[in-house]
Short mmCIF file of C-alpha atoms in Angstrom, two decimals:
data_model
loop_
_atom_site.label_atom_id
_atom_site.label_comp_id
_atom_site.label_asym_id
_atom_site.label_seq_id
_atom_site.Cartn_x
_atom_site.Cartn_y
_atom_site.Cartn_z
CA MET A 1 2.54 29.59 -21.07
CA PHE A 2 -0.71 28.62 -21.86
CA ARG A 3 0.82 25.33 -23.77
CA PHE A 4 2.77 24.26 -20.90
CA LEU A 5 -1.00 24.82 -19.15
CA ARG A 6 -2.62 22.46 -21.87
CA PHE A 7 0.68 20.12 -21.01
CA ALA A 8 0.00 20.26 -17.37
CA ALA A 9 -3.72 19.78 -18.21
CA ALA A 10 -3.26 16.61 -19.76
CA VAL A 11 -1.13 15.13 -17.44
CA GLY A 12 -3.77 15.61 -14.71
CA ILE A 13 -6.42 13.69 -16.78
CA ALA A 14 -4.44 11.35 -17.36
CA ILE A 15 -3.47 10.70 -13.86
CA GLY A 16 -6.87 11.47 -12.91
CA LEU A 17 -8.30 8.69 -15.41
CA GLN A 18 -5.52 6.06 -14.48
CA ILE A 19 -6.67 6.41 -10.85
CA PHE A 20 -10.45 6.09 -11.91
CA VAL A 21 -10.12 3.27 -13.95
CA ALA A 22 -7.84 1.33 -11.68
CA GLY A 23 -10.82 2.04 -9.06
CA ILE A 24 -13.18 0.26 -11.20
CA HIS A 25 -11.37 -2.63 -11.48
CA PRO A 26 -7.24 -2.85 -10.61
CA ILE A 27 -6.77 -4.91 -13.38
CA LEU A 28 -7.60 -2.11 -16.16
CA PRO A 29 -5.17 -0.07 -15.10
CA ARG A 30 -2.33 -3.04 -16.70
CA GLY A 31 -3.81 -3.06 -20.31
CA LEU A 32 -4.06 0.95 -20.90
CA ASP A 33 -1.50 3.32 -19.67
CA PHE A 34 -2.97 7.05 -20.24
CA VAL A 35 -0.10 8.50 -19.14
CA LEU A 36 1.14 6.72 -22.10
CA VAL A 37 -0.65 7.84 -24.23
CA VAL A 38 -0.27 11.36 -23.45
CA ALA A 39 3.55 10.52 -23.97
CA LEU A 40 3.20 9.27 -27.43
CA TYR A 41 0.58 12.16 -28.74
CA TYR A 42 2.92 14.47 -27.53
CA ALA A 43 6.04 12.98 -29.17
CA PHE A 44 4.37 12.87 -32.09
CA ARG A 45 3.56 16.77 -32.13
CA CYS A 46 6.57 18.19 -30.71
CA ARG A 47 10.27 18.50 -31.85
CA PRO A 48 12.70 16.17 -30.73
CA ALA A 49 14.55 18.31 -28.21
CA THR A 50 10.69 19.28 -26.67
CA SER A 51 9.76 15.49 -26.67
CA ALA A 52 12.97 14.23 -24.74
CA LEU A 53 11.86 16.62 -21.33
CA LEU A 54 8.41 16.19 -21.59
CA GLY A 55 8.67 11.77 -22.07
CA SER A 56 10.70 12.78 -19.24
CA VAL A 57 8.08 14.38 -16.97
CA LEU A 58 5.47 11.73 -18.29
CA GLY A 59 7.75 8.30 -17.29
CA LEU A 60 8.77 10.14 -13.71
CA VAL A 61 4.91 10.46 -13.23
CA GLN A 62 4.85 6.79 -14.49
CA ASP A 63 7.35 5.66 -11.38
CA SER A 64 5.39 7.60 -8.60
CA LEU A 65 2.41 5.83 -9.63
CA SER A 66 4.18 2.63 -9.81
CA GLY A 67 5.81 0.84 -7.15
CA GLY A 68 9.02 -0.01 -8.83
CA HIS A 69 12.54 1.33 -9.42
CA PHE A 70 12.22 5.10 -9.74
CA GLY A 71 13.87 6.41 -13.35
CA LEU A 72 12.75 2.77 -14.75
CA ASN A 73 9.82 4.55 -16.78
CA GLY A 74 11.75 7.94 -16.93
CA PHE A 75 14.46 6.49 -18.88
CA ALA A 76 11.90 4.71 -21.31
CA THR A 77 9.69 7.15 -22.13
CA THR A 78 12.08 9.74 -23.01
CA PHE A 79 13.76 7.78 -25.44
CA GLY A 80 10.62 6.25 -26.39
CA ALA A 81 9.48 9.55 -27.08
CA TYR A 82 12.77 10.78 -28.49
CA THR A 83 12.55 9.13 -30.83
CA THR A 84 9.48 8.70 -32.26
CA SER A 85 10.10 12.19 -32.68
CA ARG A 86 12.76 12.24 -34.68
CA ILE A 87 11.23 9.28 -36.40
CA GLN A 88 7.81 11.67 -37.42
CA GLU A 89 10.60 15.20 -38.46
CA ARG A 90 11.89 13.12 -41.31
CA MET A 91 8.33 10.85 -42.44
CA VAL A 92 6.16 12.43 -44.61
CA ILE A 93 2.86 11.13 -42.75
CA HIS A 94 -0.41 10.90 -44.85
CA GLN A 95 -2.74 8.70 -43.41
CA ASN A 96 -3.96 7.57 -39.90
CA SER A 97 -2.86 3.82 -40.51
CA GLN A 98 1.04 5.69 -40.73
CA VAL A 99 0.23 7.63 -37.44
CA LEU A 100 -0.91 4.33 -35.28
CA LEU A 101 2.50 2.13 -36.71
CA LEU A 102 4.36 4.93 -35.90
CA LEU A 103 2.97 5.08 -32.41
CA LEU A 104 2.70 1.46 -31.71
CA LEU A 105 6.21 1.04 -32.93
CA ALA A 106 7.13 3.77 -30.14
CA ALA A 107 4.89 1.87 -27.22
CA THR A 108 7.05 -1.60 -28.00
CA LEU A 109 10.06 0.52 -27.23
CA GLN A 110 8.84 2.14 -23.84
CA GLN A 111 8.25 -1.08 -23.27
CA THR A 112 10.90 -3.14 -24.28
CA LEU A 113 13.32 -0.85 -22.80
CA VAL A 114 11.53 -0.98 -19.50
CA ALA A 115 11.60 -4.74 -19.58
CA GLY A 116 15.29 -4.92 -20.82
CA LEU A 117 16.43 -2.38 -18.35
CA GLN A 118 14.20 -4.12 -15.20
CA PHE A 119 16.10 -7.35 -16.05
CA LEU A 120 19.51 -5.59 -16.93
CA LEU A 121 19.76 -3.65 -13.97
CA PHE A 122 17.90 -5.62 -11.55
CA ARG A 123 18.52 -8.96 -10.20
CA ASP A 124 15.21 -9.88 -8.59
CA ALA A 125 13.78 -8.97 -11.85
CA GLU A 126 11.05 -10.79 -13.67
CA LEU A 127 9.80 -10.41 -17.31
CA PRO A 128 6.38 -8.68 -18.03
CA ASN A 129 3.49 -10.82 -18.86
CA ALA A 130 3.79 -11.04 -22.44
CA LEU A 131 -0.26 -10.84 -22.80
CA THR A 132 -0.66 -7.68 -20.82
CA THR A 133 2.35 -5.93 -22.52
CA VAL A 134 0.89 -6.24 -25.89
CA THR A 135 -2.89 -5.07 -24.58
CA LEU A 136 -0.84 -2.44 -23.55
CA MET A 137 1.21 -1.39 -26.68
CA ALA A 138 -1.79 -2.24 -28.75
CA THR A 139 -4.46 0.12 -26.51
CA SER A 140 -2.11 2.88 -25.93
CA SER A 141 -0.86 3.31 -29.64
CA LEU A 142 -4.35 3.07 -30.54
CA ALA A 143 -5.73 5.85 -27.91
CA GLY A 144 -2.85 7.95 -28.84
CA THR A 145 -3.76 8.10 -32.75
CA ALA A 146 -7.25 8.41 -31.10
CA LEU A 147 -6.44 11.84 -29.52
CA TYR A 148 -3.88 13.00 -32.60
CA VAL A 149 -6.76 12.22 -34.80
CA ALA A 150 -9.48 14.17 -32.71
CA SER A 151 -6.70 17.40 -31.94
CA GLN A 152 -5.88 17.17 -36.03
CA ARG A 153 -10.25 17.33 -36.40
CA PHE A 154 -10.48 20.40 -33.98
CA HIS A 155 -7.84 22.25 -35.85
CA SER A 156 -8.81 22.15 -38.74
CA TRP A 157 -12.56 22.79 -37.70
CA HIS A 158 -11.52 25.81 -35.94
CA GLU A 159 -9.29 26.78 -38.82
CA ARG A 160 -12.60 26.68 -40.82
CA ARG A 161 -14.69 28.90 -38.25
CA GLN A 162 -11.80 31.32 -38.32
CA VAL A 163 -11.73 31.77 -42.42
CA LEU A 164 -15.86 31.71 -42.23
CA GLY A 165 -15.66 34.75 -39.61
CA ARG A 166 -12.62 36.64 -41.71
CA GLN A 167 -15.32 36.62 -45.04
CA ARG A 168 -18.68 37.66 -43.27
CA ILE A 169 -16.21 40.59 -41.61
CA ARG A 170 -15.92 41.37 -45.23
CA LEU A 171 -18.80 41.06 -46.86
CA GLU A 172 -20.46 43.23 -43.95
CA ASP A 173 -17.92 45.51 -44.76
CA MET B 1 17.73 24.15 -32.38
CA SER B 2 20.23 22.27 -33.58
CA GLU B 3 21.02 18.72 -33.79
CA ARG B 4 23.81 18.29 -31.61
CA PHE B 5 21.66 20.45 -29.01
CA ASN B 6 18.69 17.64 -29.53
CA ARG B 7 21.38 14.81 -28.40
CA ILE B 8 23.26 16.36 -25.90
CA LEU B 9 19.87 16.90 -24.41
CA LEU B 10 18.84 13.69 -24.38
CA VAL B 11 21.90 12.12 -23.37
CA LEU B 12 21.57 14.12 -20.30
CA LEU B 13 18.00 12.85 -19.50
CA LEU B 14 18.89 9.87 -20.18
CA LEU B 15 21.64 9.91 -17.88
CA GLY B 16 19.76 11.55 -14.85
CA HIS B 17 17.36 8.91 -15.12
CA LEU B 18 20.51 6.04 -14.95
CA TYR B 19 21.68 8.30 -12.05
CA LEU B 20 18.18 8.22 -10.07
CA LEU B 21 18.39 4.36 -10.78
CA SER B 22 21.53 3.79 -9.57
CA ARG B 23 20.86 5.78 -6.35
CA GLN B 24 18.09 4.21 -4.90
CA PRO B 25 17.65 0.56 -4.09
CA ALA B 26 13.99 -0.52 -4.95
CA THR B 27 12.31 0.25 -1.54
CA ASP B 28 13.25 3.66 -0.36
CA GLY B 29 12.64 6.87 -1.60
CA SER B 30 14.47 9.31 -2.66
CA ARG B 31 13.96 13.41 -2.08
CA LEU B 32 12.29 13.42 -6.12
CA GLU B 33 10.04 10.43 -5.73
CA SER B 34 8.79 12.47 -2.78
CA SER B 35 8.73 15.32 -4.19
CA SER B 36 7.16 13.68 -7.13
CA LEU B 37 4.01 12.08 -5.03
CA ARG B 38 3.80 14.76 -3.09
CA LEU B 39 2.49 16.46 -6.55
CA ILE B 40 0.89 13.81 -7.76
CA GLY B 41 -1.23 12.88 -4.19
CA PRO B 42 -4.09 14.83 -4.49
CA ILE B 43 -4.74 14.21 -8.29
CA SER B 44 -5.11 10.58 -6.83
CA ARG B 45 -6.95 11.69 -4.09
CA VAL B 46 -9.55 13.84 -6.77
CA ALA B 47 -9.55 10.82 -8.95
CA ASP B 48 -10.71 8.48 -6.04
CA GLY B 49 -12.79 10.77 -4.89
CA ALA B 50 -14.59 11.37 -8.36
CA LEU B 51 -14.49 7.80 -8.50
CA ALA B 52 -16.42 7.02 -5.04
CA ALA B 53 -19.11 9.51 -6.06
CA VAL B 54 -20.06 8.11 -9.12
CA GLN B 55 -19.88 4.29 -7.25
CA GLY B 56 -22.13 6.42 -4.38
CA VAL B 57 -24.67 7.67 -6.68
CA ALA B 58 -24.68 4.25 -8.70
CA ALA B 59 -25.04 2.29 -5.94
CA SER B 60 -27.95 4.07 -4.19
CA PHE B 61 -29.96 4.15 -7.12
CA ARG B 62 -29.40 0.16 -6.94
CA MET B 63 -29.33 -0.73 -3.45
CA ALA B 64 -32.42 1.61 -2.50
CA ASP B 65 -34.60 -1.06 -1.40
CA SER B 66 -32.38 -3.06 -0.08
CA LEU B 67 -30.71 0.50 2.37
CA ARG B 68 -33.76 -0.03 4.69
CA ALA B 69 -33.20 -3.64 5.36
CA GLU B 70 -29.42 -3.27 6.39
CA ASN B 71 -30.31 -0.10 8.05
CA LEU B 72 -32.75 -1.96 10.55
CA ARG B 73 -30.47 -4.67 10.89
CA LEU B 74 -27.21 -2.20 11.41
CA ARG B 75 -29.84 -0.58 14.29
CA GLN B 76 -30.32 -4.22 15.98
CA GLU B 77 -26.58 -4.94 15.47
CA LEU B 78 -25.44 -1.38 16.92
CA GLU B 79 -27.79 -2.64 20.05
CA ARG B 80 -26.50 -5.68 20.54
CA LEU B 81 -22.69 -4.83 20.35
CA ARG B 82 -23.42 -1.94 23.01
CA LEU B 83 -24.57 -4.86 25.29
CA ARG B 84 -21.32 -6.35 24.44
CA GLN B 85 -19.61 -3.50 24.91
CA VAL B 86 -20.70 -3.34 28.83
CA TYR B 87 -18.87 -6.66 29.15
CA TRP B 88 -16.09 -6.32 27.63
CA ARG B 89 -15.45 -2.89 29.86
CA GLN B 90 -15.71 -5.29 32.89
CA ALA B 91 -13.73 -7.64 31.34
CA GLU B 92 -11.08 -5.20 30.83
CA ASP B 93 -11.61 -4.04 34.18
CA GLU B 94 -10.87 -8.05 35.12
CA LEU B 95 -7.85 -7.88 32.97
CA ALA B 96 -6.51 -4.84 34.59
CA LEU B 97 -6.65 -6.12 37.70
CA LEU B 98 -5.14 -9.82 36.98
CA ARG B 99 -2.27 -7.63 35.34
CA ARG B 100 -2.18 -5.45 37.96
CA ALA B 101 -1.51 -8.89 40.17
CA ALA B 102 0.89 -9.98 37.80
CA ALA B 103 2.91 -7.20 37.37
CA ALA B 104 3.23 -8.08 33.68
CA ALA B 105 3.45 -4.97 31.51
CA PRO B 106 0.37 -4.79 28.69
CA ARG B 107 1.37 -5.08 25.48
CA GLU B 108 0.43 -1.85 23.62
CA LEU B 109 0.14 -2.08 19.58
CA GLY B 110 1.10 1.84 19.41
CA GLU B 111 -0.40 5.23 18.42
CA SER B 112 -2.37 5.14 15.11
CA PHE B 113 -3.75 7.28 12.82
CA PRO B 114 -6.16 6.73 10.12
CA ALA B 115 -5.32 6.97 6.03
CA THR B 116 -7.64 6.28 2.90
CA ILE B 117 -6.19 4.40 0.02
CA VAL B 118 -6.06 6.68 -2.91
CA TYR B 119 -4.57 4.35 -5.64
CA ILE B 120 -3.49 0.65 -5.90
CA ASP B 121 -0.40 0.03 -7.98
CA PRO B 122 -1.76 -2.73 -10.76
CA SER B 123 2.18 -3.87 -11.55
CA PRO B 124 1.46 -7.26 -11.36
CA THR B 125 5.45 -7.76 -9.94
CA ILE B 126 5.08 -4.93 -6.76
CA ARG B 127 2.61 -4.64 -5.08
CA THR B 128 2.46 -1.04 -3.34
CA LEU B 129 -0.21 1.29 -2.94
CA VAL B 130 -0.57 5.34 -1.80
CA ILE B 131 -2.15 6.57 1.04
CA HIS B 132 -3.70 9.54 2.15
CA ALA B 133 -3.39 10.33 5.87
CA PRO B 134 -5.33 14.00 6.80
CA GLN B 135 -4.65 13.60 10.47
CA GLY B 136 -0.82 12.52 10.18
CA ARG B 137 2.46 12.22 9.11
CA PRO B 138 3.56 9.16 7.74
CA GLN B 139 6.85 8.31 8.24
CA HIS B 140 9.76 5.83 6.56
CA ASN B 141 9.30 2.44 7.65
CA GLN B 142 5.92 2.57 9.39
CA PRO B 143 3.59 -0.48 10.11
CA VAL B 144 0.47 0.17 7.90
CA LEU B 145 -2.35 -2.27 8.98
CA THR B 146 -6.20 -2.83 8.67
CA ALA B 147 -9.15 -4.23 11.07
CA LYS B 148 -7.85 -7.42 10.13
CA GLY B 149 -4.45 -7.64 10.00
CA LEU B 150 -0.95 -6.41 8.63
CA LEU B 151 -0.95 -4.47 5.93
CA GLY B 152 2.40 -3.20 5.01
CA ARG B 153 5.75 -0.39 5.37
CA VAL B 154 5.78 3.00 4.40
CA ILE B 155 8.44 3.55 2.20
CA THR B 156 8.27 6.90 0.50
CA SER B 157 6.57 9.89 2.73
CA ALA B 158 5.22 13.22 1.03
CA GLY B 159 3.30 15.05 3.98
CA ALA B 160 0.22 12.91 4.33
CA TYR B 161 0.65 11.14 0.90
CA ALA B 162 3.14 7.87 1.71
CA LYS B 163 3.84 4.41 -0.57
CA VAL B 164 2.97 1.54 1.11
CA LEU B 165 4.53 -1.84 0.36
CA LEU B 166 2.64 -4.63 1.14
CA ILE B 167 3.72 -7.53 2.37
CA THR B 168 2.40 -9.73 -1.08
CA ASP B 169 5.31 -8.34 -2.42
CA ARG B 170 8.26 -10.08 -3.39
CA SER B 171 10.59 -7.63 -1.88
CA ALA B 172 8.99 -7.46 1.23
CA ALA B 173 9.72 -9.59 4.56
CA VAL B 174 8.43 -9.43 8.34
CA SER B 175 9.59 -11.73 10.98
CA ALA B 176 6.70 -14.18 11.56
CA GLN B 177 5.88 -16.94 14.13
CA ILE B 178 3.10 -19.66 14.40
CA GLU B 179 0.60 -18.36 16.93
CA ARG B 180 0.01 -22.00 18.50
CA THR B 181 3.71 -23.03 18.76
CA ARG B 182 5.99 -19.55 18.87
CA ARG B 183 8.41 -21.19 15.69
CA GLN B 184 9.86 -17.96 14.17
CA GLY B 185 10.10 -17.86 10.20
CA LEU B 186 10.10 -15.18 7.43
CA ILE B 187 7.20 -13.70 5.56
CA GLY B 188 7.02 -12.34 2.19
CA GLY B 189 4.74 -12.49 -1.16
CA ASP B 190 5.90 -14.10 -4.58
CA GLY B 191 4.33 -10.97 -6.24
CA GLU B 192 0.82 -12.62 -7.22
CA GLY B 193 -0.92 -12.08 -4.07
CA GLY B 194 0.15 -15.11 -2.32
CA LEU B 195 2.21 -15.28 1.45
CA TRP B 196 4.70 -17.78 1.82
CA LEU B 197 6.22 -18.44 5.41
CA ARG B 198 9.85 -19.65 5.31
CA HIS B 199 12.62 -20.69 7.12
CA VAL B 200 10.78 -22.75 9.54
CA PRO B 201 12.89 -26.69 9.55
CA ALA B 202 10.74 -29.22 8.30
CA GLN B 203 10.81 -31.36 11.49
CA PHE B 204 8.56 -28.68 13.30
CA ASP B 205 4.54 -28.96 13.34
CA VAL B 206 2.78 -27.13 11.22
CA VAL B 207 -0.68 -27.57 10.56
CA ALA B 208 -3.37 -25.99 7.84
CA GLY B 209 -5.27 -23.32 9.89
CA ASP B 210 -2.37 -22.25 12.63
CA MET B 211 -2.54 -18.46 12.73
CA ILE B 212 0.92 -16.80 11.73
CA GLU B 213 1.18 -13.07 13.39
CA THR B 214 4.31 -11.00 13.58
CA ALA B 215 6.77 -12.29 15.82
CA GLY B 216 8.36 -8.44 16.38
CA LEU B 217 12.22 -9.28 15.58
CA ASP B 218 12.33 -7.12 12.55
CA GLY B 219 12.76 -3.60 14.89
CA ILE B 220 9.40 -2.79 11.98
CA PHE B 221 6.66 -4.26 13.29
CA PRO B 222 5.54 -4.95 16.54
CA PRO B 223 4.69 -8.43 17.38
CA GLY B 224 1.39 -9.81 17.22
CA LEU B 225 -0.42 -8.53 14.13
CA PRO B 226 -2.67 -11.05 12.58
CA ILE B 227 -1.00 -12.17 9.31
CA GLY B 228 -2.97 -14.91 8.14
CA THR B 229 -3.49 -18.00 8.44
CA VAL B 230 -1.76 -21.34 6.86
CA ARG B 231 -3.39 -22.92 3.81
CA GLU B 232 -1.20 -25.37 2.81
CA ILE B 233 2.24 -26.94 3.57
CA SER B 234 4.92 -29.27 1.88
CA VAL B 235 8.06 -30.43 1.99
CA GLU B 236 9.62 -31.24 -0.71
CA GLU B 237 12.78 -31.74 -0.70
CA SER B 238 13.95 -28.63 1.40
CA ILE B 239 14.75 -28.88 4.82
CA PHE B 240 12.03 -26.22 5.55
CA HIS B 241 8.52 -26.16 5.10
CA LYS B 242 7.01 -24.70 1.77
CA ILE B 243 3.84 -22.91 3.96
CA GLU B 244 1.27 -20.90 2.29
CA VAL B 245 -0.31 -18.73 3.81
CA ALA B 246 -3.63 -17.04 3.65
CA PRO B 247 -3.66 -13.31 3.72
CA ALA B 248 -5.82 -12.36 6.96
CA VAL B 249 -6.44 -8.92 4.77
CA ASP B 250 -8.47 -8.95 1.61
CA PHE B 251 -6.17 -7.16 -0.99
CA GLY B 252 -9.56 -6.62 -3.16
CA THR B 253 -11.55 -4.51 -0.72
CA LEU B 254 -8.97 -2.49 0.79
CA ASP B 255 -10.13 1.15 1.80
CA GLN B 256 -9.52 2.71 5.26
CA VAL B 257 -6.20 1.95 6.92
CA TYR B 258 -3.93 2.56 9.77
CA VAL B 259 -0.47 4.07 10.52
CA LEU B 260 0.95 2.67 13.47
CA THR B 261 3.16 6.20 15.08
CA LYS B 262 4.68 4.75 17.96
CA PRO B 263 8.43 3.50 17.91
CA LEU B 264 8.62 -0.40 18.68
CA LEU B 265 11.51 0.07 21.17
CA SER B 266 11.76 2.35 23.83
CA GLU B 267 13.38 6.15 23.85
CA GLY B 268 16.54 4.84 26.58
CA LEU B 269 16.92 1.75 24.56
CA ARG B 270 16.99 3.28 21.10
CA ARG B 271 19.81 5.74 22.66
CA GLU B 272 21.67 2.95 23.82
CA LEU B 273 21.35 1.52 20.30
CA ALA B 274 22.80 4.41 18.48
CA LEU B 275 19.07 4.32 16.47
CA VAL B 276 18.59 8.26 17.79
CA PRO B 277 20.80 10.69 15.52
CA GLY B 278 23.07 12.44 17.45
CA SER B 279 23.46 9.72 20.12
CA THR B 280 27.22 7.19 20.69
CA PRO B 281 26.38 3.75 21.94
CA PRO B 282 27.74 3.60 25.55
CA THR B 283 30.59 1.52 26.11
CA PRO B 284 30.74 -0.96 28.39
CA GLU B 285 32.36 -0.65 32.05
CA GLY B 286 35.31 -2.28 32.61
CA GLY B 287 34.81 -4.73 29.53
CA ALA B 288 37.64 -6.01 27.16
#
């Protein structure tokens, strides 16, 4: 339940930030997709089945915010999240640069799928601007990595505090 | 969870998304999309409100000096407009008298309710926005306009929230006419913010600066709504003019919009044309 609430809060914050940034300047959300960042982060942290489910929900959120074909981002984000999770499961990741590389790969896969599906399925489709897409992929993977590193640091700090707390209790006894 | 379960789940989810993609055309909202919009709409409104508050505080600090002067100017403007109102009231009475004399039915725009914009889609090729209308329930295909002119139409609605397809979208097509000559054509966007009036034969007279308005032939938009002015005309090798239109609405400064609610066709005519659910078109008497 707590995990679900945390996920719902993350989605809410991502949507809020997306709209906040769009309000500052309409061109800004083209270069950074907060919902995609959350999808990448959860893909990296969760198991493949959970990642696919969460990716599916987040993709539909992206579709709701955009005026495009409903289900396009849903498909791409589900597949991207699942693939990221599968790769992460099979690799031993020690460095932040490896996290960044994997998330960059996931963002590239997601964007390629969106463009590819649009091109394949819809007659009036146009390929997205290359510069915008590259910027979106780079910023989203960077933000996803930053979020992952911050959460790792928070977890280790929290664990240290708990260990210290237990030692203090033992000394007082 | 087993490997097999993961794969089955992924395939089911992907098939679900493909089903969603195949079910709805680009401009018709599905029930799932409406539900999703209903959930996301309030979050969008809160974020928009927060942004407005932050910008408002910043702006009030920045403009404290100029606000006093502006207040004074607006008071003077209000007085001037009050005087104008007296004049317009007289003109309105005069017009009503003339209408009665000519037995002409007034061209009514219909009823409308205001709405605020909570989100603008940043996508470069698709032009949509999400609106919130606390005083009404936007419905599919209802026209949306600003005080300056036509903005678009509702494509998905969810309670007080609705998604609006702008006239500058590539898939938008509005029946339009040149106000001066009444020559009709189709107006649509290029997805980059530009508007183009198409299907106006090259031999017909069009000049830069001509006003473009809705023709009212598409069954969605009432006639006479300003769309823009002709910016540039080129003939090329086609039999039609290539007319670029400067939109009347500034899409960069959108805030308050209005949703038109009244159907364009009268209830009787809608029934005759079988546009009302459950009604059947009358059979022609004595017709073959």
